[in-house]
Coordinates of C-alpha atoms and ligand atoms in Angstrom, one line a residue:
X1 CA 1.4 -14.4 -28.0
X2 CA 2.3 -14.6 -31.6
X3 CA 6.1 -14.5 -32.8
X4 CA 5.9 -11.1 -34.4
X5 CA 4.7 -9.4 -31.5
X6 CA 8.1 -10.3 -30.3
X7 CA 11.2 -8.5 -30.0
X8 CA 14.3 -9.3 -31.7
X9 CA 17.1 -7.4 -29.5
X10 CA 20.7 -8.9 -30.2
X11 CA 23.7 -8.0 -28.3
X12 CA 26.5 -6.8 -29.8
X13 CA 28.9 -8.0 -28.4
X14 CA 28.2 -11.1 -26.5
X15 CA 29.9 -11.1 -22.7
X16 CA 33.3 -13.1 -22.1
X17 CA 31.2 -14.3 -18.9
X18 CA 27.8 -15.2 -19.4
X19 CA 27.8 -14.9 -23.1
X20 CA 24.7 -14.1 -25.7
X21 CA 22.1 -13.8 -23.5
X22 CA 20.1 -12.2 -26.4
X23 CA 17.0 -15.1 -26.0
X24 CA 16.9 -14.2 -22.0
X25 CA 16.4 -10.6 -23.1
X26 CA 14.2 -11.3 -26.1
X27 CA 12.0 -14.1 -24.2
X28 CA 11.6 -11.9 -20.9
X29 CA 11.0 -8.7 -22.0
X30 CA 8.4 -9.7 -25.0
X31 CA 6.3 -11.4 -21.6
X32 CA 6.5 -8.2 -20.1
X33 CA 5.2 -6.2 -23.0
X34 CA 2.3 -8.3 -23.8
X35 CA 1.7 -8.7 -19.8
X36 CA 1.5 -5.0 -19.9
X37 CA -1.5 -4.6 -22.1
X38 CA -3.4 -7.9 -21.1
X39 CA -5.8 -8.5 -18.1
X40 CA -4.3 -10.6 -15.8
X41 CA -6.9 -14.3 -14.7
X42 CA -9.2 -13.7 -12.0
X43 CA -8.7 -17.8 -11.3
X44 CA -5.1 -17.5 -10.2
X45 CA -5.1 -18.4 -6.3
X46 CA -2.2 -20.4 -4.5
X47 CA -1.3 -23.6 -4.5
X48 CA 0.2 -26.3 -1.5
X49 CA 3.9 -25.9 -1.9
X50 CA 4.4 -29.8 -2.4
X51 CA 1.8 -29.4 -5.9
X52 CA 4.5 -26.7 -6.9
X53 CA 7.5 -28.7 -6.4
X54 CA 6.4 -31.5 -8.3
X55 CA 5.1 -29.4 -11.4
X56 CA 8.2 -27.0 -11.5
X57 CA 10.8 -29.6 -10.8
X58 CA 14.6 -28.2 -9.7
X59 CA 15.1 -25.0 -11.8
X60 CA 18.9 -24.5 -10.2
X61 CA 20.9 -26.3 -11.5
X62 CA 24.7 -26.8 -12.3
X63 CA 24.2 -25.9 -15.8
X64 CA 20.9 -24.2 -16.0
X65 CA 17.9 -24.8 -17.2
X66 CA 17.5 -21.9 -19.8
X67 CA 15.8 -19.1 -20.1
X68 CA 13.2 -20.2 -22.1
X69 CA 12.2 -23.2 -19.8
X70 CA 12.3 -21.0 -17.0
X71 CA 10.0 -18.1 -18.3
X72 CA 7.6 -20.8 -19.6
X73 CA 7.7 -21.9 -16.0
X74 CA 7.3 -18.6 -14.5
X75 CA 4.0 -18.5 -17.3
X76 CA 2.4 -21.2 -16.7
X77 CA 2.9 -22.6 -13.3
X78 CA 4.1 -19.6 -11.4
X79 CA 1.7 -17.2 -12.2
X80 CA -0.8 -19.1 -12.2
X81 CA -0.8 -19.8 -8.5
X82 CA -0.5 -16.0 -7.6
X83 CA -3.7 -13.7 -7.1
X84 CA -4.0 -11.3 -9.6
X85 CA -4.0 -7.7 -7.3
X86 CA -5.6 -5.8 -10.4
X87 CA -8.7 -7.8 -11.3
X88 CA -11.8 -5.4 -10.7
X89 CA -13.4 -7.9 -8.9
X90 CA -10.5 -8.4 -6.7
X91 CA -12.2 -6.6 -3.5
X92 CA -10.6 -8.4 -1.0
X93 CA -7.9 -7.2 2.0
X94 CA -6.3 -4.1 -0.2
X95 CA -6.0 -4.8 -3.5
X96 CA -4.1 -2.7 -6.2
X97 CA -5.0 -1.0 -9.5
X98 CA -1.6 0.5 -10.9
X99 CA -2.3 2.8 -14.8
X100 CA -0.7 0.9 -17.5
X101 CA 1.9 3.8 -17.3
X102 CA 3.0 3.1 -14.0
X103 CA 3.3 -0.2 -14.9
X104 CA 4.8 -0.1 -18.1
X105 CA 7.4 2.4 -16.3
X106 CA 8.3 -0.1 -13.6
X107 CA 10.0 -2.0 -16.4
X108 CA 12.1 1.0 -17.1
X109 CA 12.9 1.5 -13.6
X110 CA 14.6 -2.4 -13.4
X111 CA 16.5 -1.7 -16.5
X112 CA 17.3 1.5 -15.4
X113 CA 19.0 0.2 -12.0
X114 CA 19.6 3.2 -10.7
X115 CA 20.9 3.3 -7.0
X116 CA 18.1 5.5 -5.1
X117 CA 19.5 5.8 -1.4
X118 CA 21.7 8.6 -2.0
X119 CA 21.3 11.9 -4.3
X120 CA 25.4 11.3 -5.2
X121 CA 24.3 8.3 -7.1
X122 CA 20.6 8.8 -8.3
X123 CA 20.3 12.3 -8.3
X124 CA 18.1 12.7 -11.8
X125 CA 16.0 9.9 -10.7
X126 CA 15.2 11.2 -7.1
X127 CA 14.5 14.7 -8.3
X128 CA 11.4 13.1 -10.1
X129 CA 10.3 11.0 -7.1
X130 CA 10.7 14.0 -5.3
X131 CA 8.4 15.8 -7.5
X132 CA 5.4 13.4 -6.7
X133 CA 6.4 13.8 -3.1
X134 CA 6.1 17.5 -3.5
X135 CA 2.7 16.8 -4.5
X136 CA 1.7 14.6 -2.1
X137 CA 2.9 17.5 0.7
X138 CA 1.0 19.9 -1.2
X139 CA -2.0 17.6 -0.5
X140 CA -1.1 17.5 3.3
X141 CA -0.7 21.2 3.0
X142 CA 2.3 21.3 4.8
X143 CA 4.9 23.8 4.3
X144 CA 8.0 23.5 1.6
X145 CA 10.3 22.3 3.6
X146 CA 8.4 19.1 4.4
X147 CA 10.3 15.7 2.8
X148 CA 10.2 12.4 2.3
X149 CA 11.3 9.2 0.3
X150 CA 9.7 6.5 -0.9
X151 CA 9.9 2.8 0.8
X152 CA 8.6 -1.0 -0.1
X153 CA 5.5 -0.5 2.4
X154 CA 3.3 1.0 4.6
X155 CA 4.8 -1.4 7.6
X156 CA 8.1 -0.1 7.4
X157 CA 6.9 3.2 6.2
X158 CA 5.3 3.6 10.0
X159 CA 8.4 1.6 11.6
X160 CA 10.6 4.2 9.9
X161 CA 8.7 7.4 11.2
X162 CA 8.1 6.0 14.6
X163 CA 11.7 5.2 15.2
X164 CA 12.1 8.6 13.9
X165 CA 9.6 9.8 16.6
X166 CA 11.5 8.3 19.3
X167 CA 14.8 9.5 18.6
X168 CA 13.1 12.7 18.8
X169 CA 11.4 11.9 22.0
X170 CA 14.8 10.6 23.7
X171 CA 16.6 13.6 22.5
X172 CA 14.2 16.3 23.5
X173 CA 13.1 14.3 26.4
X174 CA 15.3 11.3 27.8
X175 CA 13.5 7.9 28.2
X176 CA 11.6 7.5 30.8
X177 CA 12.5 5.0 33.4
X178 CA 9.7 2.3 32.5
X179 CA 10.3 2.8 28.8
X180 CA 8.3 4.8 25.7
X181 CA 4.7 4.3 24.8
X182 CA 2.9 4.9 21.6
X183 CA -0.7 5.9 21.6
X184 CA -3.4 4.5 19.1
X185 CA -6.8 3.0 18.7
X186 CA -7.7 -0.6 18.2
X187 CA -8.5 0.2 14.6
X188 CA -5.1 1.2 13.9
X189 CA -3.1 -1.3 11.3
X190 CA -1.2 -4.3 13.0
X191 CA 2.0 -2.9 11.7
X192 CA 1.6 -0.1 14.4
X193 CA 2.1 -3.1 17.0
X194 CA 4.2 -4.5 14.5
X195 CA 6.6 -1.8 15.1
X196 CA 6.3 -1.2 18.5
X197 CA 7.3 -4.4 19.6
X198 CA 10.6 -3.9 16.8
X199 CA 11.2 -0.6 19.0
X200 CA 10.8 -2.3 22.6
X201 CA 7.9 0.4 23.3
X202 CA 4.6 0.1 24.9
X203 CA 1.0 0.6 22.9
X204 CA -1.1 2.7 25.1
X205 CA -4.8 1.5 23.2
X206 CA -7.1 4.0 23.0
X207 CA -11.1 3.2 23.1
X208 CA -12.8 4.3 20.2
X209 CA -16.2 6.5 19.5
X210 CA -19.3 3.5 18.8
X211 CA -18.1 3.8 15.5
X212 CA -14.6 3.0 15.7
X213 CA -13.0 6.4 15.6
X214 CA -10.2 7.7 17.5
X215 CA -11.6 10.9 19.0
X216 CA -9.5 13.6 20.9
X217 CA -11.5 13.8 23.8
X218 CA -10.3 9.5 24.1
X219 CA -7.5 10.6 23.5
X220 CA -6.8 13.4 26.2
X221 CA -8.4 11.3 28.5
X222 CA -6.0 8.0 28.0
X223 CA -3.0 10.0 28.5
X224 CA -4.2 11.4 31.4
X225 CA -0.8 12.6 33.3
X226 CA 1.2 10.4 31.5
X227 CA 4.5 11.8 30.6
X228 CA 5.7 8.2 28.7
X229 CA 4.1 8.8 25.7
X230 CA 6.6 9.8 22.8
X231 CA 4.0 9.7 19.8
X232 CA 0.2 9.0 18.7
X233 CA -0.7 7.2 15.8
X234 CA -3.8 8.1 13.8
X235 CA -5.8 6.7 11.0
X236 CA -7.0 8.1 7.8
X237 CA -8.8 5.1 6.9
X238 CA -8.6 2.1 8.9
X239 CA -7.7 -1.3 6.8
X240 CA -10.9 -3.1 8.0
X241 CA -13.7 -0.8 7.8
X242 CA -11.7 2.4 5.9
X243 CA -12.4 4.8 8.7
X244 CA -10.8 8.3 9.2
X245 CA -9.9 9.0 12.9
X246 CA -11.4 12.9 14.4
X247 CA -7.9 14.5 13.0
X248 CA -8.6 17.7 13.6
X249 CA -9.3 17.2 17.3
X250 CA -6.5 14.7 17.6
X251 CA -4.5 17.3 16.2
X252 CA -5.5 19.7 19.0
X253 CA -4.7 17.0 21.5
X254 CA -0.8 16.2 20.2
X255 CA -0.2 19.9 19.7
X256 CA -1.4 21.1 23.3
X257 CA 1.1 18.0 24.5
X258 CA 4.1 18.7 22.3
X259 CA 3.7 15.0 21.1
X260 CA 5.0 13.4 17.6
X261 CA 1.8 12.8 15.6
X262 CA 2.2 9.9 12.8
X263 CA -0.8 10.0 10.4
X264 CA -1.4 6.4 8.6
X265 CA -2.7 6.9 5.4
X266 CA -1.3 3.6 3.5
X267 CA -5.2 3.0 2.2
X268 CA -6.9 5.8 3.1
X269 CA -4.6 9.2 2.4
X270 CA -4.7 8.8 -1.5
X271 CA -8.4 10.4 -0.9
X272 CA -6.4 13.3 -0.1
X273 CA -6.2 13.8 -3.6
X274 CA -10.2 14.0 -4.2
X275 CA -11.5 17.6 -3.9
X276 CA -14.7 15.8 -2.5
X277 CA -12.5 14.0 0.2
X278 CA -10.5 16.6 1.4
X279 CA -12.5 17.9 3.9
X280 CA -12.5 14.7 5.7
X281 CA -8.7 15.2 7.0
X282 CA -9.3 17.9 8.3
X283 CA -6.1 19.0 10.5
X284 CA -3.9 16.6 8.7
X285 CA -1.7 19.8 8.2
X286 CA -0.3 19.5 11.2
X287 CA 0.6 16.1 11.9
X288 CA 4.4 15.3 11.9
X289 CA 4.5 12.6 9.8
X290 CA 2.5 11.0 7.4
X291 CA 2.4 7.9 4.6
X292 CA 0.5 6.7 2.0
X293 CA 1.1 3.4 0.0
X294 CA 0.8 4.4 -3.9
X295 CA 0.4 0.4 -4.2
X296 CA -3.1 0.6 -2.8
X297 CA -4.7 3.6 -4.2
X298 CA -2.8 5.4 -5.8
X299 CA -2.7 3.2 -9.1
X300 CA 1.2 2.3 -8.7
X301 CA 2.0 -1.2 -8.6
X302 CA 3.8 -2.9 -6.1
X303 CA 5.9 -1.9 -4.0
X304 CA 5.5 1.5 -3.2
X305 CA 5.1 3.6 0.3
X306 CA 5.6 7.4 0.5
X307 CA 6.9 8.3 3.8
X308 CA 6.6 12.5 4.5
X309 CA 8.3 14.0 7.4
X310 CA 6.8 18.0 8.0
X311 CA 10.8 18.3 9.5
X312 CA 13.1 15.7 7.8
X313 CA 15.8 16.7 10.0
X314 CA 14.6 14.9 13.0
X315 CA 14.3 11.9 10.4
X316 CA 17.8 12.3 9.1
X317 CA 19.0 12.4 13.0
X318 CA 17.6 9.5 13.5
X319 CA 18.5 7.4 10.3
X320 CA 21.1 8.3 8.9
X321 CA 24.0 6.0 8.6
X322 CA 27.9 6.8 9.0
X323 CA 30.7 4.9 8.1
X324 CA 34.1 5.6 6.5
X325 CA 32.9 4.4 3.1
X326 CA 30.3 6.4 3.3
X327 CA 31.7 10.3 3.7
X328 CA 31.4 10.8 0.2
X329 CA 27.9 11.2 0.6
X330 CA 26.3 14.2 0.4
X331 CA 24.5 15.6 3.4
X332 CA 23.5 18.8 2.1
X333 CA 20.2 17.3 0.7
X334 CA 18.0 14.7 1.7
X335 CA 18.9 11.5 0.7
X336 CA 16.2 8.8 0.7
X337 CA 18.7 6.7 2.6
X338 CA 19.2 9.4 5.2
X339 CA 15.0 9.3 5.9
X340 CA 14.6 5.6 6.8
X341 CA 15.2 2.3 7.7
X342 CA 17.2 1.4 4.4
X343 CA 20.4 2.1 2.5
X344 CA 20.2 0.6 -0.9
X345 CA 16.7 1.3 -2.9
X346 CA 15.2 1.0 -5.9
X347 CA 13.9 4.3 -7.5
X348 CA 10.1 2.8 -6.8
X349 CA 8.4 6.5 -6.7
X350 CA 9.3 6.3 -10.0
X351 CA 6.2 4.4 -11.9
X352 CA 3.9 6.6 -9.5
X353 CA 5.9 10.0 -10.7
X354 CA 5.6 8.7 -14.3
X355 CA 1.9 8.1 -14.5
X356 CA 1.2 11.0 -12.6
X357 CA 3.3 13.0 -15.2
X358 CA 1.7 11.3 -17.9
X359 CA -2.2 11.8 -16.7
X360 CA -2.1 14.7 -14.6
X361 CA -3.4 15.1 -10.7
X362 CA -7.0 15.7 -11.6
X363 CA -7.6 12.3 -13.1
X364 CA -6.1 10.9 -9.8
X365 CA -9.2 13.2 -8.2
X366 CA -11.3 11.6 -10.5
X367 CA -10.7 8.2 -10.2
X368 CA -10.5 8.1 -6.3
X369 CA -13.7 9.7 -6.4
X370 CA -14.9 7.4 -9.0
X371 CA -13.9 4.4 -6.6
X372 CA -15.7 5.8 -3.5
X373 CA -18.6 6.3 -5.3
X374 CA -18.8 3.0 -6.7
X375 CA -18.3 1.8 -2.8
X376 CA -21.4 3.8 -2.0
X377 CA -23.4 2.4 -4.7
X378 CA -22.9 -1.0 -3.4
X379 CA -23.4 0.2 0.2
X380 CA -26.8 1.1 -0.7
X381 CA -27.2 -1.4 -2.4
X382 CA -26.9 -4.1 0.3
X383 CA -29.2 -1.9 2.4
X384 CA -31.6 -2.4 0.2
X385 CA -31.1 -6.5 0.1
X386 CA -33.3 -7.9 3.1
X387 CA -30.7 -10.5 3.1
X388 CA -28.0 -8.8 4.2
X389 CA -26.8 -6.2 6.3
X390 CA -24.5 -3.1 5.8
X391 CA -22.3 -2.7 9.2
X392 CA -20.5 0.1 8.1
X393 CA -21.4 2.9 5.7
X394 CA -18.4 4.1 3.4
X395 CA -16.3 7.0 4.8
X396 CA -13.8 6.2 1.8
X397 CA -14.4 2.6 -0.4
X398 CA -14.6 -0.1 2.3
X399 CA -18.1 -1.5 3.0
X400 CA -18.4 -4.0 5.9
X401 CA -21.6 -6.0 6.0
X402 CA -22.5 -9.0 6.7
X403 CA -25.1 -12.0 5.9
X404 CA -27.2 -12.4 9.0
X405 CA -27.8 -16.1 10.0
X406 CA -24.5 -17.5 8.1
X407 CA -22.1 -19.5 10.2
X408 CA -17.9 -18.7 9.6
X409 CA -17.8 -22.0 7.7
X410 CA -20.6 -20.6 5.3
X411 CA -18.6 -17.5 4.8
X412 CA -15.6 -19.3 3.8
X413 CA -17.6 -22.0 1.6
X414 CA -19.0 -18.6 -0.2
X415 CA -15.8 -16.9 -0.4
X416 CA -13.6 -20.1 -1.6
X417 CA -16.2 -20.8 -4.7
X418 CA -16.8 -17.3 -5.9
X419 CA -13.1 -17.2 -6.1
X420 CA -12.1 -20.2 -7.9
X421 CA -14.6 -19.5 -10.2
X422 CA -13.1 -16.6 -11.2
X423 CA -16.0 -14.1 -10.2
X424 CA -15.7 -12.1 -7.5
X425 CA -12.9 -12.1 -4.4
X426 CA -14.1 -11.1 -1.0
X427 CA -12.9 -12.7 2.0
X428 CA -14.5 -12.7 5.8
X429 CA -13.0 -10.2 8.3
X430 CA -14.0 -9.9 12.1
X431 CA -16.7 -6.8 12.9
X432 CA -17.5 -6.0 16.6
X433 CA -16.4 -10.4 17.4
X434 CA -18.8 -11.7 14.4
X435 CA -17.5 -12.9 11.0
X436 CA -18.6 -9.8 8.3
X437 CA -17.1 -9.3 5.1
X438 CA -15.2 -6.4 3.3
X439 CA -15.5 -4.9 0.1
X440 CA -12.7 -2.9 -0.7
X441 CA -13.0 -0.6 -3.8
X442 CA -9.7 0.6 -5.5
X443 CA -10.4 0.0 -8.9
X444 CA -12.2 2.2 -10.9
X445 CA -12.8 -0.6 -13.4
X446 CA -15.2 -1.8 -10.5
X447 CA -19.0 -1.9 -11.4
X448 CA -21.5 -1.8 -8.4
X449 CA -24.5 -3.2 -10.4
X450 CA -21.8 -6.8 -11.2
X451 CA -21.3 -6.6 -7.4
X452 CA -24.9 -6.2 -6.6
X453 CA -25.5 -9.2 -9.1
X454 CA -23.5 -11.5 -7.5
X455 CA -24.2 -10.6 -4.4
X456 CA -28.1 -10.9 -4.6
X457 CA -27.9 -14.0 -6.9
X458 CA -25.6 -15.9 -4.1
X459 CA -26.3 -14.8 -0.3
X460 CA -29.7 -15.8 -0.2
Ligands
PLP1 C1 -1.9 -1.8 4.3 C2 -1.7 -1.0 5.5 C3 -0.5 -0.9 6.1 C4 0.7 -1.7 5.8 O1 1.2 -1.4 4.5 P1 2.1 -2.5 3.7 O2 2.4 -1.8 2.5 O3 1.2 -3.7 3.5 O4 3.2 -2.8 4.5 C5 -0.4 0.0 7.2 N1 -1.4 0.8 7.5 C6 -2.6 0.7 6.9 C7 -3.7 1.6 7.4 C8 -2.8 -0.2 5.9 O5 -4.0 -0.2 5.3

């Protein structure tokens, strides 16, 4: 970075308390710019916690260390030894591929500091978040008066509408002597369990089609005469193979029951947003709540869950918090804080709402598409490699295959040494009890015939 890339910001007045801090502004936010505009290293991975210690020594310290010592730090020993999320090559768990806008706009969100739990003190600010929520329940096809906020993740975006769905269930319903259950598939994401266990309710796991899908006719079936069930959880794209459940006939299923259906769509639901897609969530209009993590495919950066309620007065009933200090608030609108499990917030919609101002919906259509073809490009081409073998065809931009033959420990050898060289992240998963791999494309920067390469040159 050269010096007159920098900025030059003086106070002008310098504070009583913590005086000029003109060089902490200056050295901080001249890393950000440049960071901005510059791909980040495919080599960072982490490090053993005693390696850091001894190269970044005590940073808190009576006096402090400075803020140039500590963003030089940060630069070249933090950073270093954390993954880089947005590398196009980075195809491993979920990775994340936020615009340059979004990101650039999540700066001006920290500066901006606005308080986003309540509408009487970030008003302005959740307007436009609502605005990409509005288009989000546009997507779903739901009607108007659908809501929702925006949360850190997907995890306690399905915590927050399944707590949601009980209050529902205990105040329509009364809980059932031997407690509440929630009914989903194996495939669903391990915060669903996650959360159930937070809520002290059952999971009532549902068997899955040969190819991993919740279907409704599973579904009808497993509930049976059971009256204990308070909600079903579906998937519109599992994390490990990027599967959407049968949504229409679930659908069917929660309707003829009068049960709470929660839709997860933290990977998968950006697809909504591809006019090729569309068609695959079929009867997602009807669910009762839905999310969507703009931090996985949705080109926002971290961290960023859209949480939708079709009635966001059962959500409100359930979360919102009273005190004394807290009348002031205004309960005529929905306040983020009233729609989960939070009370202060960053405005974190905000980078998403800004970059979808800036580009417009159709280049989101675009780019999703973009991604899941370049996930069926390298589908077919592992099918055509003797060597290895494609386990699941994309519904979305996961492939799961696997290299017949190849022990765990060969996997991870493979893995580890693509990876520190900087090539190409993909880490083993379990398929059907084997070791497989996953290829997880939400990057539009990702090139199937570099993939292919790689592949082809080191599975043999
Ligand atoms: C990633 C994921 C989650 C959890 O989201 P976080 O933002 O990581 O908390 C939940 N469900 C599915 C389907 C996911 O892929």
């Amino acid at each position: 970075m050269s010096p007159q890339d920098s900025f030059h910001v003086r106070y002008r007045k310098t504070s009583p308390i913590w005086g000029d801090e003109s060089e902490a502004v200056n050295t901080a936010l001249t890393w950000a710019v440049h960071r901005t505009v510059v791909a980040s290293d495919p080599k960072a991975t982490a490090r053993d916690a005693a390696d850091l210690a001894r190269d970044v020594g005590q940073t808190i310290t009576k006096d402090g260390i400075g803020a140039r010592r500590a963003m030089e730090l940060f630069d070249t020993v933090a950073l270093p030894a954390s993954r880089a999320p947005d590398d196009p090559y980075n195809l491993a768990y979920i990775p994340s591929a936020p615009t340059r806008a979004a990101v650039a706009f999540d700066t001006v969100v920290s500066t901006a500091n606005i308080f986003g739990g309540t509408w009487e003190a970030g008003s302005g600010a959740i307007h436009l978040e609502n605005q990409a929520i509005a288009w989000l329940i546009s997507l779903l096809d739901w009607p108007a008066s659908a809501a929702g906020a925006f949360v850190a993740g997907g995890t306690l975006g399905n915590l927050s509408a399944l707590a949601a769905a009980r209050h529902a269930a205990d105040t329509s319903r009364g809980r059932p002597e031997g407690g509440w259950f929630l009914a989903c598939s194996e495939g669903a994401h391990s915060s669903v369990a996650a959360a159930a266990q937070i809520l002290d309710v059952g999971v009532l796991t549902v068997p899955t089609d040969a190819r991993g899908h919740l279907t409704g006719a599973a579904l009808d079936e497993a509930l049976g005469a059971r009256t204990d069930v308070f909600a079903v959880v579906a998937s519109a794209g599992t994390t490990n193979t990027g599967i959407v459940d049968d949504l229409a006939d679930i659908a069917d299923v929660c309707e003829k029951r009068g049960l709470w259906w929660h839709v997860d769509g933290a990977y998968g639901g950006a697809a909504l947003a591809s006019p090729t897609a569309r068609a695959m969530f079929a009867g997602i209009e009807r669910a009762d709540s839905f999310i969507v993590d703009p931090h996985k495919w949705l080109f926002a950066p971290y961290d960023c869950c859209a949480l939708i309620y079709r009635d966001a007065a059962r959500a409100a009933a359930a979360h919102s918090q009273h005190a004394s200090y807290l009348e002031a608030i205004d309960r005529s609108q929905f306040n983020p804080a009233d729609l989960a499990i939070h009370l202060s917030r960053r405005t974190r919609g905000l980078p998403l709402w800004f970059s979808l101002a800036t580009h417009g919906t159709e280049a989101y259509g675009r780019a999703i598409d973009t991604c899941m073809q370049t996930a069926r490009e390298i589908a077919d081409g592992i099918d055509a490699l003797e060597h290895l073998e494609l386990l699941v065809p994309p519904e979305l931009s996961v492939v799961t295959f696997r290299r017949p033959g190849w022990s765990r420990a060969e996997y991870a050898r493979w893995s580890h040494r693509l990876a520190t060289d900087g090539v190409l992240l993909i880490v083993p998963t379990t398929y059907e009890e084997e070791t497989a791999l996953r290829i997880v494309v939400v990057n539009p920067l990702t090139r199937a015939d570099f993939v292919l390469k790689i592949l082809s040159e080191t599975m043999r």
